JSON list of C-alpha atoms (C1' of nucleotides) in Angstrom, two decimals:
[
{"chain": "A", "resi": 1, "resn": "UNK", "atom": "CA", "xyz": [-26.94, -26.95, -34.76]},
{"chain": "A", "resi": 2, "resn": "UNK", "atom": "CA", "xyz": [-29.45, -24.56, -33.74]},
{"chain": "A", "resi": 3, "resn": "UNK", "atom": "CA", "xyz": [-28.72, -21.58, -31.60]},
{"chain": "A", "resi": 4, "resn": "UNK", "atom": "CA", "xyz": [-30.79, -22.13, -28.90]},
{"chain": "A", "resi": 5, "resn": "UNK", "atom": "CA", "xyz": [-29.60, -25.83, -28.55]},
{"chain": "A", "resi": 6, "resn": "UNK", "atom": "CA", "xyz": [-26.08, -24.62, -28.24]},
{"chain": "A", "resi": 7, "resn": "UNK", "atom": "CA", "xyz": [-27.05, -22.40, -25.84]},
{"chain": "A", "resi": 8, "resn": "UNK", "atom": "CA", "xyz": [-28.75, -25.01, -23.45]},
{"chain": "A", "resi": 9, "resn": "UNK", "atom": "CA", "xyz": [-25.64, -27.19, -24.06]},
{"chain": "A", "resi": 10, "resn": "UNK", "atom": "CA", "xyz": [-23.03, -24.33, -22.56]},
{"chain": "A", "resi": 11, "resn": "UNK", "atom": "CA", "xyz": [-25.38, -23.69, -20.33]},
{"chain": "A", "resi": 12, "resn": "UNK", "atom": "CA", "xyz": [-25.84, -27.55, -18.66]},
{"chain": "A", "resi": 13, "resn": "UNK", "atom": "CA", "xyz": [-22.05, -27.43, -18.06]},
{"chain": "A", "resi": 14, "resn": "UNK", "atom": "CA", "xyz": [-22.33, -25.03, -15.19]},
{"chain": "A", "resi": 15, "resn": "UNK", "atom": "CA", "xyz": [-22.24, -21.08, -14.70]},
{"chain": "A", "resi": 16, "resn": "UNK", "atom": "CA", "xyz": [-18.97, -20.55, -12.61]},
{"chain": "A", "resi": 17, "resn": "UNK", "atom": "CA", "xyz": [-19.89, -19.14, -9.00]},
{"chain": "A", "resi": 18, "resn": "UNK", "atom": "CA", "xyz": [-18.65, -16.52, -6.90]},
{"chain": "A", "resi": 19, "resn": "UNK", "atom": "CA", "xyz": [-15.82, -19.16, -5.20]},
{"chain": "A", "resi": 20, "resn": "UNK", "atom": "CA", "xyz": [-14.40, -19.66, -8.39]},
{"chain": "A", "resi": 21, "resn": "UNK", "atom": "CA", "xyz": [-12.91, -16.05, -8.44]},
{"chain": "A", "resi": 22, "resn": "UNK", "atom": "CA", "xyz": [-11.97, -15.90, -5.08]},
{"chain": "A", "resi": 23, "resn": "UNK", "atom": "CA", "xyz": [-8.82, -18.17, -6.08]},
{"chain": "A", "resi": 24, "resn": "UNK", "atom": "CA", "xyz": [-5.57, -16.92, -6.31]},
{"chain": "A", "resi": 25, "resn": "UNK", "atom": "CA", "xyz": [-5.10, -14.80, -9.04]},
{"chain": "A", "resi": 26, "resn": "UNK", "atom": "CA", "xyz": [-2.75, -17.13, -10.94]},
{"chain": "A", "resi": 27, "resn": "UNK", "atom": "CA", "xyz": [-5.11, -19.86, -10.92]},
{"chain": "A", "resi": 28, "resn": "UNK", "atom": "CA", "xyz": [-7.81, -18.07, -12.12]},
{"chain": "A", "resi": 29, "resn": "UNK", "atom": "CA", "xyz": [-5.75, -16.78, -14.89]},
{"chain": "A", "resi": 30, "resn": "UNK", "atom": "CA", "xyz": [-4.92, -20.31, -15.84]},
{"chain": "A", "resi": 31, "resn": "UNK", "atom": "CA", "xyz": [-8.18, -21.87, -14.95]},
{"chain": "A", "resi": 32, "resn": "UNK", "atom": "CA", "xyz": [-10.16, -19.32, -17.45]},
{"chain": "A", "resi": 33, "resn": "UNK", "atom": "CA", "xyz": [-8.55, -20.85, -19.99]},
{"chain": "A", "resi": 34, "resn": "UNK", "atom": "CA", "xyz": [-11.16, -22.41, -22.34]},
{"chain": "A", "resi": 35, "resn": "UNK", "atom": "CA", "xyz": [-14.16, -21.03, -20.21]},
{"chain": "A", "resi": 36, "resn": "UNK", "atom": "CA", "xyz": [-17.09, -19.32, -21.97]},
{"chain": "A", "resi": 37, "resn": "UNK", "atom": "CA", "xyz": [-17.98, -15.57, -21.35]},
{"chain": "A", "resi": 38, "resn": "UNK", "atom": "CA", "xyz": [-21.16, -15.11, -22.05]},
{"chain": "A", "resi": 39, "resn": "UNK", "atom": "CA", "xyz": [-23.47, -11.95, -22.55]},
{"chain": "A", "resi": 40, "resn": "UNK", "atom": "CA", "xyz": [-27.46, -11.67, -23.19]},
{"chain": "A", "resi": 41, "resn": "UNK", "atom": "CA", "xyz": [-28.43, -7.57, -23.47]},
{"chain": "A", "resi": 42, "resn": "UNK", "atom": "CA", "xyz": [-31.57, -6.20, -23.12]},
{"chain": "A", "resi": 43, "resn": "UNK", "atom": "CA", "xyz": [-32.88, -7.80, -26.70]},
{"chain": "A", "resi": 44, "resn": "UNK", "atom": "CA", "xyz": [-32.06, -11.35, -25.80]},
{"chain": "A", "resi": 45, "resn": "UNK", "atom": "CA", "xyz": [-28.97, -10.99, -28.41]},
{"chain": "A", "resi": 46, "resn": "UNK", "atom": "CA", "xyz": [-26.33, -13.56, -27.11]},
{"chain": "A", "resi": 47, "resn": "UNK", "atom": "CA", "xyz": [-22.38, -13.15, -27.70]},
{"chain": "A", "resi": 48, "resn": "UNK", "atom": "CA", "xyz": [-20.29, -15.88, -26.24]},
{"chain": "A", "resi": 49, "resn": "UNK", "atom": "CA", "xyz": [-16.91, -16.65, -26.93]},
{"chain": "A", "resi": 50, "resn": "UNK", "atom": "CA", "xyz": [-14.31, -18.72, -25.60]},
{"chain": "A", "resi": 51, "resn": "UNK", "atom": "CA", "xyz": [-11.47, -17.71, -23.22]},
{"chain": "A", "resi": 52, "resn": "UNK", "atom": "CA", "xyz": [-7.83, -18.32, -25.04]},
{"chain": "A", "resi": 53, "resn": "UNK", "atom": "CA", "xyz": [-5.32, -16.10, -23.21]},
{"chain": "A", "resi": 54, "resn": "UNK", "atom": "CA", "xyz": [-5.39, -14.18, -20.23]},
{"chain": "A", "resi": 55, "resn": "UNK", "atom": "CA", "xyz": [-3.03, -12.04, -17.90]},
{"chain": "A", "resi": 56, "resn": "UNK", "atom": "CA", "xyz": [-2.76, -12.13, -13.64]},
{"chain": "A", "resi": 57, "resn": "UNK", "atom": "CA", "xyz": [-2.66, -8.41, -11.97]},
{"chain": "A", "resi": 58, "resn": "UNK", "atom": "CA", "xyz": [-1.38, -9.30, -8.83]},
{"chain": "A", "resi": 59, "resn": "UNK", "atom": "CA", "xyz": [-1.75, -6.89, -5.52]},
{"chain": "A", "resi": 60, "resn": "UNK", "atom": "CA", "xyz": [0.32, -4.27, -4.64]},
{"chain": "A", "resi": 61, "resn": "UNK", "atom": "CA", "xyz": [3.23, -5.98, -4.84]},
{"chain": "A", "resi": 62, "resn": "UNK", "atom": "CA", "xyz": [3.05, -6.30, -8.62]},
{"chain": "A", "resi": 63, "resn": "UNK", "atom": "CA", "xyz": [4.01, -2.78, -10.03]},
{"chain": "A", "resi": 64, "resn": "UNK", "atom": "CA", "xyz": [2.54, -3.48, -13.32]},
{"chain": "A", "resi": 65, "resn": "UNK", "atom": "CA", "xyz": [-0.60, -3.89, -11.88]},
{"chain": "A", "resi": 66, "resn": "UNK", "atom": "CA", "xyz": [-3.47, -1.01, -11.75]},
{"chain": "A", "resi": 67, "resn": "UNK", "atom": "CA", "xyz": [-3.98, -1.44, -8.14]},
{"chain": "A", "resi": 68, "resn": "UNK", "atom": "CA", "xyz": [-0.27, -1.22, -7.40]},
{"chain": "A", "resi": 69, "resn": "UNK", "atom": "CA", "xyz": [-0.28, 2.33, -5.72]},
{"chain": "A", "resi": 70, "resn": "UNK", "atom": "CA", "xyz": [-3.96, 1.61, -3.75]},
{"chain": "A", "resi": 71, "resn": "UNK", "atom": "CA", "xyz": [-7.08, 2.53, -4.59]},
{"chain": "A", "resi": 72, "resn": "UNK", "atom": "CA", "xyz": [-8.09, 5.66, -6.58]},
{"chain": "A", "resi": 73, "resn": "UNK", "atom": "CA", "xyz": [-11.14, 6.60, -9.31]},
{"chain": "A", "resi": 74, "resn": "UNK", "atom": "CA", "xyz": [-10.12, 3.92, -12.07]},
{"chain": "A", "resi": 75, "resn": "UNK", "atom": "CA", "xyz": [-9.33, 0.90, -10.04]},
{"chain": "A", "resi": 76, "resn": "UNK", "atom": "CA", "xyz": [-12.03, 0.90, -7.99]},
{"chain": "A", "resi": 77, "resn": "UNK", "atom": "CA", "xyz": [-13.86, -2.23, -9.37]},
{"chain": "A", "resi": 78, "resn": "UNK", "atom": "CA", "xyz": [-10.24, -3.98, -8.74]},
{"chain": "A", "resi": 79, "resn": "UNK", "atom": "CA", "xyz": [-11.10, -3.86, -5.10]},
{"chain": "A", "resi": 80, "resn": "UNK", "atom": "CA", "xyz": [-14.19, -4.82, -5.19]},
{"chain": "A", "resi": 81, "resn": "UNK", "atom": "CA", "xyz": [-13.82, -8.94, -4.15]},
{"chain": "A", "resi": 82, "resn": "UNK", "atom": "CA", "xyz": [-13.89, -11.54, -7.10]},
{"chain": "A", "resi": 83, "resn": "UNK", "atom": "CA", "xyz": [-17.05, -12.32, -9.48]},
{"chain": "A", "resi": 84, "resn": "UNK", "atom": "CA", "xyz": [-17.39, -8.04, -10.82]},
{"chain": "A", "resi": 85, "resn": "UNK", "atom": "CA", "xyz": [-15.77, -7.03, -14.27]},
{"chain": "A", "resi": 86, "resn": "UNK", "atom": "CA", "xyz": [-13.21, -4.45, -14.02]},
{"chain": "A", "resi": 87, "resn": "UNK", "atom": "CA", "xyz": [-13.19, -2.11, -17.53]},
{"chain": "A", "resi": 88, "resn": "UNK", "atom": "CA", "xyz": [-10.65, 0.48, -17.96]},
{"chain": "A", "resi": 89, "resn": "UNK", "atom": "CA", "xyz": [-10.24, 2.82, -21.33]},
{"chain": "A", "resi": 90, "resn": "UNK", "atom": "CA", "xyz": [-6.67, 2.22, -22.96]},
{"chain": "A", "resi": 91, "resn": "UNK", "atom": "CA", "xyz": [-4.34, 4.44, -24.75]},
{"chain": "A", "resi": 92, "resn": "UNK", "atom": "CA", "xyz": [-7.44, 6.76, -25.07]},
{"chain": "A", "resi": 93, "resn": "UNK", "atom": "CA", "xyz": [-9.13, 4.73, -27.29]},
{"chain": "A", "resi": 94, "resn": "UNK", "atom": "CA", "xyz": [-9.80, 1.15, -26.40]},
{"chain": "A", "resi": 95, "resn": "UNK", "atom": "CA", "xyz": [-11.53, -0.70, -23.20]},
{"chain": "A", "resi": 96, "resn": "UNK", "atom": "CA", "xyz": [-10.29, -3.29, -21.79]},
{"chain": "A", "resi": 97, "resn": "UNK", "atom": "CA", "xyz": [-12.01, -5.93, -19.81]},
{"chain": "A", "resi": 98, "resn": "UNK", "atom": "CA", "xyz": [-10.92, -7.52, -16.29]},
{"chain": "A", "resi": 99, "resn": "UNK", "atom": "CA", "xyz": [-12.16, -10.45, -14.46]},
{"chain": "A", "resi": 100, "resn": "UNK", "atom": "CA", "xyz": [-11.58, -8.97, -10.45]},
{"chain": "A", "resi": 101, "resn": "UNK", "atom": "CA", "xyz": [-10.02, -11.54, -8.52]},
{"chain": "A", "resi": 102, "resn": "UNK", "atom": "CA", "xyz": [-9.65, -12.74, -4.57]},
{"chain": "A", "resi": 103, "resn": "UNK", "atom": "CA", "xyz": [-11.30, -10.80, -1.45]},
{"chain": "A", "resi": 104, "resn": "UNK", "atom": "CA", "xyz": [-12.76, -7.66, -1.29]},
{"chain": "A", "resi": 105, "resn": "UNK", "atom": "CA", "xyz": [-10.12, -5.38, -0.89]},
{"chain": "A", "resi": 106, "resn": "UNK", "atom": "CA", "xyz": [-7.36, -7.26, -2.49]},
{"chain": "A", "resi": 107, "resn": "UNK", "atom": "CA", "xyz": [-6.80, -5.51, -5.51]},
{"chain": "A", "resi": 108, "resn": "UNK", "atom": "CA", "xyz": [-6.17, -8.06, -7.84]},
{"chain": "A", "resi": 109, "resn": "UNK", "atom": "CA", "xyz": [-7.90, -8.78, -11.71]},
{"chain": "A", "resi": 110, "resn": "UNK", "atom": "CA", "xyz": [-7.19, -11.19, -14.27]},
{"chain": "A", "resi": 111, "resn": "UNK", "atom": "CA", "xyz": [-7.18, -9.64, -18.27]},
{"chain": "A", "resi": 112, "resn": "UNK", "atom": "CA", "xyz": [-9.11, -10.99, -21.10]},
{"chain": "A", "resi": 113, "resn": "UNK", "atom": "CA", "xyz": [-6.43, -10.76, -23.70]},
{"chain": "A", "resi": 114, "resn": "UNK", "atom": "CA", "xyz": [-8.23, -12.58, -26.37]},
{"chain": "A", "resi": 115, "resn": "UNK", "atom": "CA", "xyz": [-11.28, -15.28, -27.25]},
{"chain": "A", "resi": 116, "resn": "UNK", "atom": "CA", "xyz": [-12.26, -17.16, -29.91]},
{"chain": "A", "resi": 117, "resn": "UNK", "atom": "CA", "xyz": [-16.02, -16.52, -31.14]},
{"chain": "A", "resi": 118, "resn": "UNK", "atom": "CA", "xyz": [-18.66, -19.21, -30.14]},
{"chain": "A", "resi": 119, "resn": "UNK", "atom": "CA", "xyz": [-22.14, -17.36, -30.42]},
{"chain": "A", "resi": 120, "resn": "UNK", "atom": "CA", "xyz": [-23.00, -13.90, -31.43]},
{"chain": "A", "resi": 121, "resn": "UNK", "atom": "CA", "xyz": [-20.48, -13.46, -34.26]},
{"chain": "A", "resi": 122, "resn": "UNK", "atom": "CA", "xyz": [-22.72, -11.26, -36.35]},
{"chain": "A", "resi": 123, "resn": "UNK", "atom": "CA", "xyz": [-22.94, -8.81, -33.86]},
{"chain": "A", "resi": 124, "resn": "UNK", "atom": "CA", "xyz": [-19.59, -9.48, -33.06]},
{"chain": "A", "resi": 125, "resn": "UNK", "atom": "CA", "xyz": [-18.52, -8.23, -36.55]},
{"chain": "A", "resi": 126, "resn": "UNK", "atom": "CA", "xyz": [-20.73, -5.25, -36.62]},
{"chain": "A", "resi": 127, "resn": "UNK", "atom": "CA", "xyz": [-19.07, -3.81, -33.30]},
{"chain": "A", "resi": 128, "resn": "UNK", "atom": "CA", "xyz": [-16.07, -4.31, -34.97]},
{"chain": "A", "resi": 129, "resn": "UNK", "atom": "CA", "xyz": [-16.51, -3.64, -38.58]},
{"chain": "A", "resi": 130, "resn": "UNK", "atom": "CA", "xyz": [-14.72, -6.93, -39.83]},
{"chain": "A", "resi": 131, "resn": "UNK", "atom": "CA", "xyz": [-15.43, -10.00, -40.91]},
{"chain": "A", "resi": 132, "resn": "UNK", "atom": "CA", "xyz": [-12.10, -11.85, -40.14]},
{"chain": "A", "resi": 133, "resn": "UNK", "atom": "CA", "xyz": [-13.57, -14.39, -37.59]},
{"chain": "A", "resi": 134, "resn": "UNK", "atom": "CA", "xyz": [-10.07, -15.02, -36.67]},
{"chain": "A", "resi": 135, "resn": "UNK", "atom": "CA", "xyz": [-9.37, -11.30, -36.13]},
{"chain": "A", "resi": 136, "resn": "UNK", "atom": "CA", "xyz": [-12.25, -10.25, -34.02]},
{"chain": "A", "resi": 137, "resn": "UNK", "atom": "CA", "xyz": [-11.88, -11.20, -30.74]},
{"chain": "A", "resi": 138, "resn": "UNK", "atom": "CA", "xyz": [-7.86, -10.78, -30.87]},
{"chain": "A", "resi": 139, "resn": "UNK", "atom": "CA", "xyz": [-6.05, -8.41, -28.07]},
{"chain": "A", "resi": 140, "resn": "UNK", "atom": "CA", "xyz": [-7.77, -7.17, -25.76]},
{"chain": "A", "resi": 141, "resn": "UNK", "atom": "CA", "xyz": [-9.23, -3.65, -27.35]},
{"chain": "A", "resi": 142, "resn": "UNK", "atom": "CA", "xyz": [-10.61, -6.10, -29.45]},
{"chain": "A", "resi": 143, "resn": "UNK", "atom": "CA", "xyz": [-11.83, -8.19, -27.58]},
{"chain": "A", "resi": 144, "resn": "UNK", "atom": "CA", "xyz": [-13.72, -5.34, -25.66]},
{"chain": "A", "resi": 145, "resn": "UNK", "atom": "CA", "xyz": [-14.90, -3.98, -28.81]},
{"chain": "A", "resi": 146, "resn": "UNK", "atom": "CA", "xyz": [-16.50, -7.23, -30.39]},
{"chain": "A", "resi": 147, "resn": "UNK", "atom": "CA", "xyz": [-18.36, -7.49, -27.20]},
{"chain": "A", "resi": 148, "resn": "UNK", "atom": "CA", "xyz": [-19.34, -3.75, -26.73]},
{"chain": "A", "resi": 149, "resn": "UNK", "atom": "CA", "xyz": [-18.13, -3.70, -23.40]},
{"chain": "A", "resi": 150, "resn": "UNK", "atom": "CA", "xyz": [-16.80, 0.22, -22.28]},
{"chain": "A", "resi": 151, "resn": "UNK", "atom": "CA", "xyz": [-17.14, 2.05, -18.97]},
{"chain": "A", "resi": 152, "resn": "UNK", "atom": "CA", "xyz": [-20.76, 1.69, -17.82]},
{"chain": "A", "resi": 153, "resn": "UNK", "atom": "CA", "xyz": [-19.78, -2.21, -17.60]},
{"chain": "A", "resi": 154, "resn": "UNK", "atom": "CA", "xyz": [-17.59, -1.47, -14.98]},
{"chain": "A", "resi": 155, "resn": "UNK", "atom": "CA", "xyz": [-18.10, -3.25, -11.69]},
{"chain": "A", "resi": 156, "resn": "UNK", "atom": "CA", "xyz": [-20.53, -5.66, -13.48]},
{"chain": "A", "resi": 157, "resn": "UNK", "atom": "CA", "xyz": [-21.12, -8.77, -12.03]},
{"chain": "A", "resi": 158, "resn": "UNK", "atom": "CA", "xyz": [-20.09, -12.08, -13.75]},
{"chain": "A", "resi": 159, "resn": "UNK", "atom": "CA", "xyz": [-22.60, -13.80, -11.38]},
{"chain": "A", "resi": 160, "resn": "UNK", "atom": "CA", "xyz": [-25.96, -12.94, -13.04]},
{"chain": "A", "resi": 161, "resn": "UNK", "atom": "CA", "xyz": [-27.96, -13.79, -15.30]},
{"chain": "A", "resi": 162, "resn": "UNK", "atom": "CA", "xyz": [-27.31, -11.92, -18.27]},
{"chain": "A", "resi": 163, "resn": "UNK", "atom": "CA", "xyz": [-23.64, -12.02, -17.69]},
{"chain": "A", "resi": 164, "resn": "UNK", "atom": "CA", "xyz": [-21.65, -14.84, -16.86]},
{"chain": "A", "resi": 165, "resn": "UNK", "atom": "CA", "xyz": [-18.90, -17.13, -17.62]},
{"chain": "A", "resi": 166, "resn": "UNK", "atom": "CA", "xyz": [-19.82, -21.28, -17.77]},
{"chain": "A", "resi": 167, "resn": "UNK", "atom": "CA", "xyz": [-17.23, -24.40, -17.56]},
{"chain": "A", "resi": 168, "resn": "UNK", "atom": "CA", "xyz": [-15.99, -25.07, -21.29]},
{"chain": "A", "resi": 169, "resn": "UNK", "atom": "CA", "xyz": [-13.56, -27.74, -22.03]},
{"chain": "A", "resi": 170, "resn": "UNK", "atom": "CA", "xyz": [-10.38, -28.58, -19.75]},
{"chain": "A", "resi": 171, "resn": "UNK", "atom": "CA", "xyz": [-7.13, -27.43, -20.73]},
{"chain": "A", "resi": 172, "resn": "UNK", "atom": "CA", "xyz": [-4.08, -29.82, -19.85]},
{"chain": "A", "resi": 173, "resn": "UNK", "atom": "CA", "xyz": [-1.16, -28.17, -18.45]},
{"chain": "A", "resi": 174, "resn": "UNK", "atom": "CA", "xyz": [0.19, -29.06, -20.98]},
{"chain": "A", "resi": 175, "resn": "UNK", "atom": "CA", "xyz": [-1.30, -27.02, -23.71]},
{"chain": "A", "resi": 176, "resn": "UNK", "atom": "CA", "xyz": [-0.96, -24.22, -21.41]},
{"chain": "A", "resi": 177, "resn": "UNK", "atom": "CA", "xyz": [1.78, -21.56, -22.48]},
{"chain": "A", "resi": 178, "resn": "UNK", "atom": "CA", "xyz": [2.95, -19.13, -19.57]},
{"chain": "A", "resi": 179, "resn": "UNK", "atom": "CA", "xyz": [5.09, -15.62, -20.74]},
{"chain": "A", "resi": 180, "resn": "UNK", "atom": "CA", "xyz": [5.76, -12.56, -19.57]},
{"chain": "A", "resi": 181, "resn": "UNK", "atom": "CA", "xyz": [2.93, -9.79, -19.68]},
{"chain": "A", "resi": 182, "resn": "UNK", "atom": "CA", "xyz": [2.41, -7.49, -22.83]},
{"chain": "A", "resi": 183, "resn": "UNK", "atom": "CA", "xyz": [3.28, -3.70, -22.88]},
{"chain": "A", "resi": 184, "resn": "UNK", "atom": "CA", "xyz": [3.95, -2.89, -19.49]},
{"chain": "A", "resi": 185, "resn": "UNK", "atom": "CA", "xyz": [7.16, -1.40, -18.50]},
{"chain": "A", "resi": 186, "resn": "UNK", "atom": "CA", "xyz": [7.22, -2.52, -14.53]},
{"chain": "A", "resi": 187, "resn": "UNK", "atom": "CA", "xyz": [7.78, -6.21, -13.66]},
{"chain": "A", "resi": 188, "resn": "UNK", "atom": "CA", "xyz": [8.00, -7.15, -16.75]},
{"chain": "A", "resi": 189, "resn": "UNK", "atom": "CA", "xyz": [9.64, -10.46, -16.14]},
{"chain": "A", "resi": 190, "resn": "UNK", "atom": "CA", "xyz": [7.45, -12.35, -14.38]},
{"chain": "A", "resi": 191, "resn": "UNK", "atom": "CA", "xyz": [5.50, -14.94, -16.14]},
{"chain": "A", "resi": 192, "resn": "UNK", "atom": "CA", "xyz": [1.92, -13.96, -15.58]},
{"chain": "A", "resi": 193, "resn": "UNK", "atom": "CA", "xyz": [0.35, -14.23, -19.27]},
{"chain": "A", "resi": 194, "resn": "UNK", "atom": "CA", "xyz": [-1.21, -17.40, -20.40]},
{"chain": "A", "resi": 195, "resn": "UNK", "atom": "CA", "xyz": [-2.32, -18.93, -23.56]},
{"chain": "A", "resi": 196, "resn": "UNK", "atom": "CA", "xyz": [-4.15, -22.30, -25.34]},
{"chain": "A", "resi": 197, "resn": "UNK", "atom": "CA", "xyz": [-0.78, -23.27, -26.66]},
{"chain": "A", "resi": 198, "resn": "UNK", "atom": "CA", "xyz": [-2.69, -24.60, -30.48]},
{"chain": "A", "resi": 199, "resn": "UNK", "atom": "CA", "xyz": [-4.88, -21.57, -30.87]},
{"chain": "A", "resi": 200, "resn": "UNK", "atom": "CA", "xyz": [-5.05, -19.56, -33.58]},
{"chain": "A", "resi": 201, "resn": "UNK", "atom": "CA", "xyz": [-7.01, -16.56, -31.87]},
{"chain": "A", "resi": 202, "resn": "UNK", "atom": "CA", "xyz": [-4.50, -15.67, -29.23]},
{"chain": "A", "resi": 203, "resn": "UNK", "atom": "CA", "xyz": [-2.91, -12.49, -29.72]},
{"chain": "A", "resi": 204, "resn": "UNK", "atom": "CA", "xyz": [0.67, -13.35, -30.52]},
{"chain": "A", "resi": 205, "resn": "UNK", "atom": "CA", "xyz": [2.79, -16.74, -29.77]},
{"chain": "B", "resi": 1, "resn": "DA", "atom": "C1'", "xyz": [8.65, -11.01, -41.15]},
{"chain": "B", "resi": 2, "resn": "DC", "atom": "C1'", "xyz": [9.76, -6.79, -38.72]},
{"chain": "B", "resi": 3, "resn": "DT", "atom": "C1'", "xyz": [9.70, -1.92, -36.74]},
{"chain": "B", "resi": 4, "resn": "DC", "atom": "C1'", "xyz": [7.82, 2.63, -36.35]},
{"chain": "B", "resi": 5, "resn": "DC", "atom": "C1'", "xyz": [4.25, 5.71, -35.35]},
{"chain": "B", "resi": 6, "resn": "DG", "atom": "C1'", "xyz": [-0.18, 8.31, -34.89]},
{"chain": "B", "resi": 7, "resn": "DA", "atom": "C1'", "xyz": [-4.74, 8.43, -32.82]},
{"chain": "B", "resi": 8, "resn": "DT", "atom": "C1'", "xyz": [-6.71, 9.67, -28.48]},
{"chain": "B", "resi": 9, "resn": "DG", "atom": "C1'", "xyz": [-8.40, 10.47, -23.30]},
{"chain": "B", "resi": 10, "resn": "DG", "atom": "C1'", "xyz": [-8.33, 9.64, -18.57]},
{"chain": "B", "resi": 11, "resn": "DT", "atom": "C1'", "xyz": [-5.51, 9.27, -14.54]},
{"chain": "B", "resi": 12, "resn": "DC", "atom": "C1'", "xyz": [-2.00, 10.61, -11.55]},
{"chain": "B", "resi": 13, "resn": "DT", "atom": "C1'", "xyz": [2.12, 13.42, -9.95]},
{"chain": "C", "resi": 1, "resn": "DG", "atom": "C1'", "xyz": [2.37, 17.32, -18.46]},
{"chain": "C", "resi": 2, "resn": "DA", "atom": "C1'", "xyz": [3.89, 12.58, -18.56]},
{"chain": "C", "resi": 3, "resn": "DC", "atom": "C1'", "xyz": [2.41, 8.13, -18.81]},
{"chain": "C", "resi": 4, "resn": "DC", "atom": "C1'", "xyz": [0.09, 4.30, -20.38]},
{"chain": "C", "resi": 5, "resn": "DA", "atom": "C1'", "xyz": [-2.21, -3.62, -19.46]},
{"chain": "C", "resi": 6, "resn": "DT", "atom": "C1'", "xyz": [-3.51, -0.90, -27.69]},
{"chain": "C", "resi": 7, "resn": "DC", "atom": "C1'", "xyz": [-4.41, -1.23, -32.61]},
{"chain": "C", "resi": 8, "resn": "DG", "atom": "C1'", "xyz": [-3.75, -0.97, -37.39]},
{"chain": "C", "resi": 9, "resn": "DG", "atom": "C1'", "xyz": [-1.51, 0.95, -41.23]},
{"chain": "C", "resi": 10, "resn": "DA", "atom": "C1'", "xyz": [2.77, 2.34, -43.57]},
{"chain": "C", "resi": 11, "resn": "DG", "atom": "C1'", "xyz": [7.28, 1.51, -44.66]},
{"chain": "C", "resi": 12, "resn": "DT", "atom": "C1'", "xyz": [11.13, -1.71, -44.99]},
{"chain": "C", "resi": 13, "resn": "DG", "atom": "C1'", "xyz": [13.63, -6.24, -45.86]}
]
DNA sequence: ACTCCGATGGTCT
DNA sequence: GACCATCGGAGTG
């Protein structure tokens, strides 16, 4: 199929509007799943890819959560109101991406953990320096980095028209898995990570 | 399959 | 100065 065709197809299914991510946090998590991010820069280049696990940063009740101890420098986009992409720099060396969640104010941001490639994926595979199609978009560094998202996409918004994300196909609840959250050391039991339950470009089962 | 660990930088106490 | 919402490679079984 040609490129452009494909594009016009995601596109007729419907660019998700600001309402959409002023949901509960939870929901948005789960209803992300198997929605298309999409990205057009400056050259027209388009990388798209398709949303297979997520996790829900809650408010300040959640203690794993950026926003947990109020506002400060980093989490700034976080309280921003829902529809702005909130990108932090992890361990020093990756970014990771957030879609910000609920009112202005709230706090509250759901994580890309992981897509699976639908347009884009030679540029995807330059930014990342592999050719694994399976590998590139998996964990959330990586995600980041097959994108080229870093800092100066912070606060972003996922309402416009060179960044968005569009309706893709409808999980069932049933393919939905639900765990708890990877590699944080504070409320780590709740169950606030989701996943397409047959995917093979989640990050781990 | 796994566990361990180094790279690396910004944020917060 | 400690703490990380990580990744990939090395070593082990």
């Amino acid at each position: 199929m040609d490129i452009k065709d494909n594009i016009e197809k995601l596109l007729s299914k419907g660019i998700l509007k600001k309402e959409f991510y002023l949901q509960p946090t939870q929901e948005v998590a789960i209803n992300l799943l198997g929605k298309i991010l999409m990205t057009i820069d400056s050259d027209g280049q388009i990388i798209a890819g398709k949303i297979v696990e997520t996790e829900a940063y809650l408010n300040a009740n959640d203690k794993a959560s950026h926003s947990h101890s109020g506002i400060t420098n980093r989490n700034e986009a976080m309280f921003e109101g829902g529809g702005v992409l909130y990108v932090y720099r992890s361990y020093g060396i990756h970014h990771c991406i957030n879609v910000v969640t609920e009112a202005k104010g709230k706090g509250a941001a759901v994580l890309i953990r992981a897509m699976e490639p639908i347009e884009g994926l030679d540029l995807m595979k330059v930014n990342r320096g592999i050719d694994d199609i399976e590998k590139l978009c998996k964990g959330p560094g990586n995600t980041a980095k097959a994108f080229g998202f870093t800092k100066i996409d912070n606060f972003r918004s996922l309402t416009s028209y060179n960044l968005f994300i569009i309706a893709g196909e409808d999980i069932s609840e049933n393919d939905i898995i639900s765990t708890k959250r990877v590699g944080i050391s504070q409320s780590k039991d709740l169950l606030l990570r989701f996943y397409i339950k047959n995917s093979n470009f989640v990050s781990r089962k």
